[in-house]
PDB file of C-alpha atoms in Angstrom:
ATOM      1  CA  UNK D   1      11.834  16.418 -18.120  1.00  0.00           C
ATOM      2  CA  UNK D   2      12.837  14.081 -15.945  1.00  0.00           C
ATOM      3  CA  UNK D   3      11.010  10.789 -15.415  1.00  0.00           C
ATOM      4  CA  UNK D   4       8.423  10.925 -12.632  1.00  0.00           C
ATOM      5  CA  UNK D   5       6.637   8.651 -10.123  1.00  0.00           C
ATOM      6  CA  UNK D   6       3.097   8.555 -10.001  1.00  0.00           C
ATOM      7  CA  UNK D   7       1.677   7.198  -6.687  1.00  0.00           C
ATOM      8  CA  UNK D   8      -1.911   6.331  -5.515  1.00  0.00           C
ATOM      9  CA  UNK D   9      -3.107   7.496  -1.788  1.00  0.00           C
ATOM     10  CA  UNK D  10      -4.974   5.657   0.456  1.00  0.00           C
ATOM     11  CA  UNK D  11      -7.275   8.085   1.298  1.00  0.00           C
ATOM     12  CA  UNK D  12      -8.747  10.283  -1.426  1.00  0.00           C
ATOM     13  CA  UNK D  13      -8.874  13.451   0.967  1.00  0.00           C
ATOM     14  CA  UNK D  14      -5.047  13.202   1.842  1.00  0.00           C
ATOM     15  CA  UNK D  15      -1.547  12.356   1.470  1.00  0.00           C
ATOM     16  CA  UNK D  16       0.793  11.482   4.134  1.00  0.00           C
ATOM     17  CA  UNK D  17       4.778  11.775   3.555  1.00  0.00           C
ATOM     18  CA  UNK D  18       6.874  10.604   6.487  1.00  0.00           C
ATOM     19  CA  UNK D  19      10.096  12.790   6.112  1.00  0.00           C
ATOM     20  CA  UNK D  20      13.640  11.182   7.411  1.00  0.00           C
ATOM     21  CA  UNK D  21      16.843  13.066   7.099  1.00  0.00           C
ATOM     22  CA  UNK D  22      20.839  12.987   8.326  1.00  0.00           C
ATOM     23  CA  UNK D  23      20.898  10.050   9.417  1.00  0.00           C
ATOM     24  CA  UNK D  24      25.246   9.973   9.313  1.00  0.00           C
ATOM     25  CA  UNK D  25      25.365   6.175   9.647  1.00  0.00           C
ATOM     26  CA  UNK D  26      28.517   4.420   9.589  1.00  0.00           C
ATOM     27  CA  UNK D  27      29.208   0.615   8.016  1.00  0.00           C
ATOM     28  CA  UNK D  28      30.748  -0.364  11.500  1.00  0.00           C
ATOM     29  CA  UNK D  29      27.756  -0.983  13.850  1.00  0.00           C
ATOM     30  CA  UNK D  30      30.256   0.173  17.202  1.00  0.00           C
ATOM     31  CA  UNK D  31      30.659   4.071  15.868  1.00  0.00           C
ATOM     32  CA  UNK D  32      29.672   6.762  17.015  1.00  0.00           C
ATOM     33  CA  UNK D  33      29.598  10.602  15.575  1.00  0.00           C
ATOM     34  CA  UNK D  34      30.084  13.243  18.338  1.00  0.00           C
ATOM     35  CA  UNK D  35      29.521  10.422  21.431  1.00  0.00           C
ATOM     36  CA  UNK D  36      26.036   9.116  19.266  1.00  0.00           C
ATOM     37  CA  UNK D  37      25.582   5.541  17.669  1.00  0.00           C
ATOM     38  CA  UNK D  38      23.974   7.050  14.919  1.00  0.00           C
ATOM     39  CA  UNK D  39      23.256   3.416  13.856  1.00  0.00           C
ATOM     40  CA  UNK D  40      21.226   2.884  16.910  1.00  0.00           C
ATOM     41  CA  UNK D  41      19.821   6.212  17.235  1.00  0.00           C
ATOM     42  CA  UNK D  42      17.989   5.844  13.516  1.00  0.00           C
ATOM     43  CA  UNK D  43      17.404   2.203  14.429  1.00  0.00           C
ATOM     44  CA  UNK D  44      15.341   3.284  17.339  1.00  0.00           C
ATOM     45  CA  UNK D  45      13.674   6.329  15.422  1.00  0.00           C
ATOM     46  CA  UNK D  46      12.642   3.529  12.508  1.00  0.00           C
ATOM     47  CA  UNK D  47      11.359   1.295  15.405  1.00  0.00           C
ATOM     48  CA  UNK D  48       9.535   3.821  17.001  1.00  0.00           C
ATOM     49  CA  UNK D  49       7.255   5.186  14.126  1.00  0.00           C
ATOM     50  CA  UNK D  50       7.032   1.265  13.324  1.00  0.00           C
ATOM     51  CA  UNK D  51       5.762   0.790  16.764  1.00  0.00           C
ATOM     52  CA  UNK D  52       3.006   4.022  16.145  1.00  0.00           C
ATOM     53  CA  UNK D  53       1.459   1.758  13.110  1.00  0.00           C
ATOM     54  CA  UNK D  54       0.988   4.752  10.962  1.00  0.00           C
ATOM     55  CA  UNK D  55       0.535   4.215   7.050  1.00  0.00           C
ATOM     56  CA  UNK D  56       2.161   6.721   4.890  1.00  0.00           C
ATOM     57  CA  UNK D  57       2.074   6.636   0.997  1.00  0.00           C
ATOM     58  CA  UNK D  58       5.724   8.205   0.512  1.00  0.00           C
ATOM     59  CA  UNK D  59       8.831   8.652   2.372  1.00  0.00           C
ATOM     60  CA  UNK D  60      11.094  11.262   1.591  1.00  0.00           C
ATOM     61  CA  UNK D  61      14.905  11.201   2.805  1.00  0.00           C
ATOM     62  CA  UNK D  62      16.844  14.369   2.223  1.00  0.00           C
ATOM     63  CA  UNK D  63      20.685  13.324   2.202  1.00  0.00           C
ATOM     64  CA  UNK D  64      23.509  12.935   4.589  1.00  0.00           C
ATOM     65  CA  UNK D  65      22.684   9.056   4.917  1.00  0.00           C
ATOM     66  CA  UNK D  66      26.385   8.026   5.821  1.00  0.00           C
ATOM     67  CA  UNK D  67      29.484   9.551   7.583  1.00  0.00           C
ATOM     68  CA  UNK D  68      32.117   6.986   6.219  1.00  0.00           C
ATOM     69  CA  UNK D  69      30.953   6.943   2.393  1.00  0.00           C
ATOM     70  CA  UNK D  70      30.759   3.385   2.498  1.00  0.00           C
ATOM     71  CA  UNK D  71      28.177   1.464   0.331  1.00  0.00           C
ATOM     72  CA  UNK D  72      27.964  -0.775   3.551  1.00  0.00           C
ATOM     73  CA  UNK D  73      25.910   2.642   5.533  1.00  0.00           C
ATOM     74  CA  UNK D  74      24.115   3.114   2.787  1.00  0.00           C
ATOM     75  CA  UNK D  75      22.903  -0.656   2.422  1.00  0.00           C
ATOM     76  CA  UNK D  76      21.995  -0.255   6.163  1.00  0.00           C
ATOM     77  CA  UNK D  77      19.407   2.503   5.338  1.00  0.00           C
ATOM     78  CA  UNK D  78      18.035   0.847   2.482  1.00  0.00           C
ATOM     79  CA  UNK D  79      17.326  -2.286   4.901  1.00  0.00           C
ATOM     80  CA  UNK D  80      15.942  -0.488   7.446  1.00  0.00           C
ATOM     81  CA  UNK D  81      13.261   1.646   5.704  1.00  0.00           C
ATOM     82  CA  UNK D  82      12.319  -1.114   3.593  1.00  0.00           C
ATOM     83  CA  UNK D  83      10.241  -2.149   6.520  1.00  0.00           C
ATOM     84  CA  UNK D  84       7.920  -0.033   5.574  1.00  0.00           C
ATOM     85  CA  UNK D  85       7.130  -1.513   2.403  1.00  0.00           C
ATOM     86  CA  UNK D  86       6.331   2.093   1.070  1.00  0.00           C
ATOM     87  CA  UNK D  87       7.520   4.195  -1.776  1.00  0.00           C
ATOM     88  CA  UNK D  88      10.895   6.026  -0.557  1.00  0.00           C
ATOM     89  CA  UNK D  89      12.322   8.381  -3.117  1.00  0.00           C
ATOM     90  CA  UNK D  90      15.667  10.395  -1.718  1.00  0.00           C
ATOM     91  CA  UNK D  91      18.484  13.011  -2.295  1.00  0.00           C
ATOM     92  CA  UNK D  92      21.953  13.841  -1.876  1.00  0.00           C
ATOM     93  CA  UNK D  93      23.387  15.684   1.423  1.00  0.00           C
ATOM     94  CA  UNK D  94      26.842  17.389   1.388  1.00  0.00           C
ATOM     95  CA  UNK D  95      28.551  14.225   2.978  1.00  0.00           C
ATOM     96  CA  UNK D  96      27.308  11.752   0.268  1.00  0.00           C
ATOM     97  CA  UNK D  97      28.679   9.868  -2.582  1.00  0.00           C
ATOM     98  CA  UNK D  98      25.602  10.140  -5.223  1.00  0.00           C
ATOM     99  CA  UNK D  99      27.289   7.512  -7.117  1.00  0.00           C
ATOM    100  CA  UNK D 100      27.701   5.024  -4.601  1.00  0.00           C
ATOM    101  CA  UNK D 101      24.327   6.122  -3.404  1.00  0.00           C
ATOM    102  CA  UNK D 102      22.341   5.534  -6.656  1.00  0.00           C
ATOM    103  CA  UNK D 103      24.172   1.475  -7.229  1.00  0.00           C
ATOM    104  CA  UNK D 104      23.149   0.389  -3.159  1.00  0.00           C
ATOM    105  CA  UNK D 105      19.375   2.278  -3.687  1.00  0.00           C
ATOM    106  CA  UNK D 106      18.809   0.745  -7.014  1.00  0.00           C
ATOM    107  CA  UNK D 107      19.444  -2.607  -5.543  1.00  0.00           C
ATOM    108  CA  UNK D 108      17.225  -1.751  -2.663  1.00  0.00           C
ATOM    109  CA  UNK D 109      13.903  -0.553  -5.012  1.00  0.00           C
ATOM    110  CA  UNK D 110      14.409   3.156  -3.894  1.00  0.00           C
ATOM    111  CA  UNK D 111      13.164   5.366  -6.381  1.00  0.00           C
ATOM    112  CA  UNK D 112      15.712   7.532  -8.326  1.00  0.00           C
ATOM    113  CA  UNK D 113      12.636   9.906  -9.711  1.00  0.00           C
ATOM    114  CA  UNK D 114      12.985  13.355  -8.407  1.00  0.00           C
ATOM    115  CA  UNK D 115       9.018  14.201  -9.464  1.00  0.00           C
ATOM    116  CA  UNK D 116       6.366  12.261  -7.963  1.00  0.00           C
ATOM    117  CA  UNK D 117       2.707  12.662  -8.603  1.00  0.00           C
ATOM    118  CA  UNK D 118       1.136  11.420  -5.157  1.00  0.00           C
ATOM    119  CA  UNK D 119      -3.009  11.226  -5.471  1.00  0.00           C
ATOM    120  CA  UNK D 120      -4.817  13.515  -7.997  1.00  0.00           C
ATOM    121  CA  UNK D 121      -3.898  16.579  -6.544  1.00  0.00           C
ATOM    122  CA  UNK D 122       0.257  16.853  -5.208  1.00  0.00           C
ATOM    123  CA  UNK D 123       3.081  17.508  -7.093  1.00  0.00           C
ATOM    124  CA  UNK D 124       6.495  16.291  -5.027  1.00  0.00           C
ATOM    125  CA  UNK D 125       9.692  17.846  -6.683  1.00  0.00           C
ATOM    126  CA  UNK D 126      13.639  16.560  -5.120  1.00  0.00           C
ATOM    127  CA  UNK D 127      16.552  19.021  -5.922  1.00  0.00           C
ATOM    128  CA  UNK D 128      19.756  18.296  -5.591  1.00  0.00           C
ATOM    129  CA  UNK D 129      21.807  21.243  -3.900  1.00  0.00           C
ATOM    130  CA  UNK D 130      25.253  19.152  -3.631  1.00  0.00           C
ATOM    131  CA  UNK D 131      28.321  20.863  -3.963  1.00  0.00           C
ATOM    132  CA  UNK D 132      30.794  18.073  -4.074  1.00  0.00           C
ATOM    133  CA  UNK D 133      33.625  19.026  -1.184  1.00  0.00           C
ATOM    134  CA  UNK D 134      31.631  21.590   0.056  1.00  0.00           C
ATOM    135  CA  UNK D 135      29.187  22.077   3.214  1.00  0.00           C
ATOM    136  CA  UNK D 136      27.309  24.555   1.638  1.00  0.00           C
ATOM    137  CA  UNK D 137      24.788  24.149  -0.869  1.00  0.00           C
ATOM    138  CA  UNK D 138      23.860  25.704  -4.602  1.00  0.00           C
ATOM    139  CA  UNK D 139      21.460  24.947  -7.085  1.00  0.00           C
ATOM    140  CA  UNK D 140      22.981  24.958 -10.539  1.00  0.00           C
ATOM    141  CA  UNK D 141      20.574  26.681 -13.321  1.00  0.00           C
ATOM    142  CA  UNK D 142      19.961  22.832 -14.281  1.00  0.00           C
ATOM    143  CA  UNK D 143      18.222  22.375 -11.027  1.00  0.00           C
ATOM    144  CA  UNK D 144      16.274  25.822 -11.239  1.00  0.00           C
ATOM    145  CA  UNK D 145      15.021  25.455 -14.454  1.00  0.00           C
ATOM    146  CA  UNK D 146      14.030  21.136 -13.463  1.00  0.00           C
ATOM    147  CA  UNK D 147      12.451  22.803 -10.850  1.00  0.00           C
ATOM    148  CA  UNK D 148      10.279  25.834 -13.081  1.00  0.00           C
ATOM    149  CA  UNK D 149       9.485  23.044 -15.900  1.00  0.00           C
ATOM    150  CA  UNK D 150       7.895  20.799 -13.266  1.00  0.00           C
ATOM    151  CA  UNK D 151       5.470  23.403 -11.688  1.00  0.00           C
ATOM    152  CA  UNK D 152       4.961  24.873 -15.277  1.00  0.00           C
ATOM    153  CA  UNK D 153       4.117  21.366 -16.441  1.00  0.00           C
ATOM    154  CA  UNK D 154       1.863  20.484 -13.597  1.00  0.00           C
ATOM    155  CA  UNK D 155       0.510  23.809 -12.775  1.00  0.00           C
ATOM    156  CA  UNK D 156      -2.761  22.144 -11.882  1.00  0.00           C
ATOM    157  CA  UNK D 157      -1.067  20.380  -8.796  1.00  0.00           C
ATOM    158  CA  UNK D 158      -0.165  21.723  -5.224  1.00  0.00           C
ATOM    159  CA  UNK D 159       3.707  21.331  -4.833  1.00  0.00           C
ATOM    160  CA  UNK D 160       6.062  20.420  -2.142  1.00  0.00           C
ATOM    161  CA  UNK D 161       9.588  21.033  -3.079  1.00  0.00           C
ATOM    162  CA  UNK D 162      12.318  19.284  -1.108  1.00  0.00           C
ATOM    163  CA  UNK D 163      16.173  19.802  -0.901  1.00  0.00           C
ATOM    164  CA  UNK D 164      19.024  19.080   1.628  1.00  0.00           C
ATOM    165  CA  UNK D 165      20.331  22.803   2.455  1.00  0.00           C
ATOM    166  CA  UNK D 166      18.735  25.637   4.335  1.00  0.00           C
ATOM    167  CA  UNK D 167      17.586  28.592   1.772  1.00  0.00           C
ATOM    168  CA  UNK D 168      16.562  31.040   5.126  1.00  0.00           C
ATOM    169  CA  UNK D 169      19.166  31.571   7.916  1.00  0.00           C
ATOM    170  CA  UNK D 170      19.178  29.548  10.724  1.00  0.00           C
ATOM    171  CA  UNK D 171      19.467  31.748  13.261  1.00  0.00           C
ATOM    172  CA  UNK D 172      22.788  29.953  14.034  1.00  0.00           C
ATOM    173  CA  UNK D 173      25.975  32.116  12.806  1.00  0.00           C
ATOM    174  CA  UNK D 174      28.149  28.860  11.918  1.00  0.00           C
ATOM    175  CA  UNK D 175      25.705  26.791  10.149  1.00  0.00           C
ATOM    176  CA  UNK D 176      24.317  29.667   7.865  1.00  0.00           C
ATOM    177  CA  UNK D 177      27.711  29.867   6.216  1.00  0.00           C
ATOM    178  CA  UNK D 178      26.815  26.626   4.782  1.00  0.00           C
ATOM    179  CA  UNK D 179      23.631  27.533   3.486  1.00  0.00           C
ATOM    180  CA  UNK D 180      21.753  27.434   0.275  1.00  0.00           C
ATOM    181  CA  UNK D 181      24.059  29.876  -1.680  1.00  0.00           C
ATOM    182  CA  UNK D 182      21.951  31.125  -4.385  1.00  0.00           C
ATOM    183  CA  UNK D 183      18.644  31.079  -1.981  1.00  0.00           C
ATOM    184  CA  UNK D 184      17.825  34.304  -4.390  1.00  0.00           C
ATOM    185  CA  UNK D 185      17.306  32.489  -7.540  1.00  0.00           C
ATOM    186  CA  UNK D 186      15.301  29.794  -5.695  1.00  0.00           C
ATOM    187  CA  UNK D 187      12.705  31.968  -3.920  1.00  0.00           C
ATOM    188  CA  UNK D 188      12.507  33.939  -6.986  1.00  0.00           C
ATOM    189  CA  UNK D 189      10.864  30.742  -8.836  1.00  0.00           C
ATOM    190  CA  UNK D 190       8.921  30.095  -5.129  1.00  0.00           C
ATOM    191  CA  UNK D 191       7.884  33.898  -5.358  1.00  0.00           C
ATOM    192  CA  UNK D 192       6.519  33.351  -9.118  1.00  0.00           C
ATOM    193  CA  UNK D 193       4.781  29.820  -8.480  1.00  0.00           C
ATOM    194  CA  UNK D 194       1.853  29.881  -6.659  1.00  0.00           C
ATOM    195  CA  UNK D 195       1.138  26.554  -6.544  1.00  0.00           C
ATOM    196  CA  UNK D 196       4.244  25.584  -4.324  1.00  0.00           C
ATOM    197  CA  UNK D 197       2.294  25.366  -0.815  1.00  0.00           C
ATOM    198  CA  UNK D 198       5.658  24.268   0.801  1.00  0.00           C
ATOM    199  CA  UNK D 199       9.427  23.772   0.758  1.00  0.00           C
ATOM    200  CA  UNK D 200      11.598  21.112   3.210  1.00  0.00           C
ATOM    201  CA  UNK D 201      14.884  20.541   4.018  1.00  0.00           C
ATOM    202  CA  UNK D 202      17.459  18.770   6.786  1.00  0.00           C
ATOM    203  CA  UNK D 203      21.211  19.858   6.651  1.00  0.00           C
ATOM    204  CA  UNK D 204      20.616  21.789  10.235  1.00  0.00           C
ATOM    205  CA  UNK D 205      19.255  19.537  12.468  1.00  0.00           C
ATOM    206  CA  UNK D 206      17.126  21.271  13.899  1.00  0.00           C
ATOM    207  CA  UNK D 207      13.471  21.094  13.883  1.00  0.00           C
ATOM    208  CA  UNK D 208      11.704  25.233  12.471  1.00  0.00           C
ATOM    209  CA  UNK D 209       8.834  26.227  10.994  1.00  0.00           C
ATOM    210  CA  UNK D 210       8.294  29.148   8.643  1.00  0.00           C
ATOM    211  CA  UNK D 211       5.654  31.271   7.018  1.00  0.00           C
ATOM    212  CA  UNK D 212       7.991  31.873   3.755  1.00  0.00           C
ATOM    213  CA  UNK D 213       5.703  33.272   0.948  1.00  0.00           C
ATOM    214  CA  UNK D 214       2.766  31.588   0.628  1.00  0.00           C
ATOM    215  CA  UNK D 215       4.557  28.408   1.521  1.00  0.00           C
ATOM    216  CA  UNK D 216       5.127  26.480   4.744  1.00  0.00           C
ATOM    217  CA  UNK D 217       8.573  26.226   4.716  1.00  0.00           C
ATOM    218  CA  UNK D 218      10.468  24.074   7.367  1.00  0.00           C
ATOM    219  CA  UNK D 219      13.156  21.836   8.637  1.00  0.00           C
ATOM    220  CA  UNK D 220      13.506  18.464   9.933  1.00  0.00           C
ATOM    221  CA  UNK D 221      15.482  17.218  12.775  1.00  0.00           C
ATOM    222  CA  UNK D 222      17.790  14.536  12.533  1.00  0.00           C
ATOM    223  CA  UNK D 223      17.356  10.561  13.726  1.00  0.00           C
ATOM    224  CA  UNK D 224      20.936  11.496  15.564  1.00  0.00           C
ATOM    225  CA  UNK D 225      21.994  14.603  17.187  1.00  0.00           C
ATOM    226  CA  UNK D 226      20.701  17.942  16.934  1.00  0.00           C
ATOM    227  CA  UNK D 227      22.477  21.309  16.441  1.00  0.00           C
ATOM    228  CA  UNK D 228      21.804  23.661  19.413  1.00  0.00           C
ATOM    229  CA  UNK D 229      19.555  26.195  17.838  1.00  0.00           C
ATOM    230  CA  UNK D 230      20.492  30.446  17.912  1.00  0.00           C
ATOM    231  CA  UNK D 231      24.290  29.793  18.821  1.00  0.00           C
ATOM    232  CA  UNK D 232      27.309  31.574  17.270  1.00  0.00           C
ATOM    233  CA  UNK D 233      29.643  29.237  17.338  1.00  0.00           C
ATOM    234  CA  UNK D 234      29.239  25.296  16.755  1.00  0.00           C
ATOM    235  CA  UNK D 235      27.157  23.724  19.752  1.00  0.00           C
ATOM    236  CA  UNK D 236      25.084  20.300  19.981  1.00  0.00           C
ATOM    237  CA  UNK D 237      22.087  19.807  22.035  1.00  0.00           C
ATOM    238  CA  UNK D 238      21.931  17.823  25.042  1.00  0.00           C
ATOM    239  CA  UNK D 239      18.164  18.413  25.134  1.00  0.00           C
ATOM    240  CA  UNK D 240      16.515  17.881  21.747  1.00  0.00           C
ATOM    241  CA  UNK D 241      16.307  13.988  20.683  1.00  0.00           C
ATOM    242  CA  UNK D 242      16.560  12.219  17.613  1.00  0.00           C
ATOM    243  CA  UNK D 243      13.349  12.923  15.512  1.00  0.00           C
ATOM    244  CA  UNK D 244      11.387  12.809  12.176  1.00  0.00           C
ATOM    245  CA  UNK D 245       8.413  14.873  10.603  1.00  0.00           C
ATOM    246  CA  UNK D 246       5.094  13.757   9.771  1.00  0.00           C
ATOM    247  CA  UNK D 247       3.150  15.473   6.732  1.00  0.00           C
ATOM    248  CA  UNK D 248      -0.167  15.666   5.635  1.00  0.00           C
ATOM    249  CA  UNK D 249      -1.128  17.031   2.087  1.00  0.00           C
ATOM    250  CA  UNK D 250      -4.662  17.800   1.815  1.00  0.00           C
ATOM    251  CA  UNK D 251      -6.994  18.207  -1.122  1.00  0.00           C
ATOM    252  CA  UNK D 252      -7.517  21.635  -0.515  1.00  0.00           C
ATOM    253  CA  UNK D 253      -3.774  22.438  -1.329  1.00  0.00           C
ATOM    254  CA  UNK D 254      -3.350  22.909   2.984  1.00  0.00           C
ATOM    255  CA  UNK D 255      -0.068  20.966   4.091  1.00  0.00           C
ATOM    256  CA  UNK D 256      -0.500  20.130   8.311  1.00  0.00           C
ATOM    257  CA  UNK D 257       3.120  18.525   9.803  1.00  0.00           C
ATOM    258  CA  UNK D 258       4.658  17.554  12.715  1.00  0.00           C
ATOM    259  CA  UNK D 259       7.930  16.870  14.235  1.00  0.00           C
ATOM    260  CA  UNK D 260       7.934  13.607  16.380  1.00  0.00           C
ATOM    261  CA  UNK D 261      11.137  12.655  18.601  1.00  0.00           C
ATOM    262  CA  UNK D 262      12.454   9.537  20.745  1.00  0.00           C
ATOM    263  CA  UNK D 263      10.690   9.919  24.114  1.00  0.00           C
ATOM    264  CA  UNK D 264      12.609   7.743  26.509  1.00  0.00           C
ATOM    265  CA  UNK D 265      15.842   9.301  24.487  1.00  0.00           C
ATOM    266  CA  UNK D 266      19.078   7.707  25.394  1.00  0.00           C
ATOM    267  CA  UNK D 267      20.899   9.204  22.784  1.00  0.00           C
ATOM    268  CA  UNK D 268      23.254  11.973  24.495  1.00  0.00           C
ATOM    269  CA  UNK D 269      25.635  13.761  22.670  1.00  0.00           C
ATOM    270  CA  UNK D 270      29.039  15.067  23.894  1.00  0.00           C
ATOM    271  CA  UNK D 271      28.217  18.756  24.179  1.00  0.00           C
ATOM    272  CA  UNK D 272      32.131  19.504  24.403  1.00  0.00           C
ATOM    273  CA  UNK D 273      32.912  18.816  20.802  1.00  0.00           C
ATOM    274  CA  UNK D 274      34.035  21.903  18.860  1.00  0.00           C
ATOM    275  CA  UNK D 275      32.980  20.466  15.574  1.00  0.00           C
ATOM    276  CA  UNK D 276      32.960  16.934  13.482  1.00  0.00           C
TER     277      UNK D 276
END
């Protein structure tokens, strides 16, 4: 088993997880990913919940933290959710170096556990669906079987099991070719595991919410641009801003989240990109 984080909460009825995801930052602050600073944009998203004076007691980052693979971008999230001066454990997207990833994070304090035991009563398990030069994602039978262990181990905890990729279609043709691959095997273990009250991801940019199971099951947009949702063929949105999700774990094994975006968003993507 791998090692795990145990973390207090600050209020004995609930958990809250702040969740932050594809953030595509670049070591240069002047560049810009299909006409978006994503520097700025996830500057202003970090300011923003700063400026709402919430407390969480995790914060979980699901991949795709840089664009250029420098250690530089990577450094530049680090800095930037240290402000927080909470817990932040994390996981690889399909544009990441995990290597260069794990030397900047360790500098930074940002936990490397992929099992965290938040409170008395939550169980919070990272996979890593990376498959290095791919966009699509797998789980390896490593991965599935980290996975069973930890809810077999603490089968007297609620779980929330996060990963980078999609494992149920998008609705959009071109981004579900880049899905979770073996989805199968991982609902199987979902299927089989009661005590998994909900599963997140990024990768799609996109905010959705699903009944899946007995789990909530849902996405997370991302603190740049968004992918325009139900298209065939690759599209960005020019009307859904940069944004983050908000989770609550309660006691009674009931998860409550929302999705909160830039209001005064001026963030605009070029909608006539074919791709990036």
């Amino acid at each position: 088993m791998r090692s795990l984080l145990k973390l207090p909460i600050r209020n004995k009825n609930y958990g809250k997880i702040l969740h932050i995801t594809d953030t595509h930052l670049f070591a240069d602050e002047d560049d810009s990913l299909l006409g978006i600073n994503s520097n700025a944009s996830f500057l202003a998203v970090i300011n923003e919940i700063g400026r709402n004076n919430k407390q969480f007691d995790l914060i979980v980052a699901t991949g795709d933290f840089v664009q250029d693979g420098s250690k530089k971008a990577y450094a530049r999230f680090a800095e930037q959710i240290n402000k927080f001066n909470t817990p932040c454990v994390w996981l690889a997207g399909n544009h990441d170096n995990y290597t260069s990833m794990q030397d900047v994070f360790a500098n930074y304090q940002l936990a490397d556990n992929k099992i965290v035991l938040l409170g008395d009563n939550w169980l919070v398990v990272l996979l890593n669906s990376q498959v290095i030069g791919q966009a699509y994602g797998f789980l390896p039978e490593s991965e599935l079987e980290f996975l069973q262990n930890a809810l077999t181990e603490h089968f007297d905890r609620d779980a929330l099991v996060f990963l980078h990729h999609h494992p149920i279609n998008s609705g959009c043709h071109w981004l579900d070719h880049h899905i979770l691959k073996n989805s199968d095997q991982f609902e199987q273990i979902i299927q089989k595991n009661a005590n998994v009250k909900g599963i997140g991801w990024g990768h799609i940019h996109q905010k959705q919410d699903y009944v899946w199971h007995h789990c909530h099951a849902f996405s997370t947009p991302s603190t740049c641009f968004q992918f325009k949702p139900e298209c065939y063929d690759f599209r960005v949105s020019s009307d859904d801003a940069p944004g983050w999700r908000e989770i609550t774990l309660n006691a009674d094994g009931s998860i409550e989240s929302e999705v909160y975006r830039l209001v005064d968003n001026q963030f605009l993507p070029d909608v006539s990109q074919s791709g990036y």
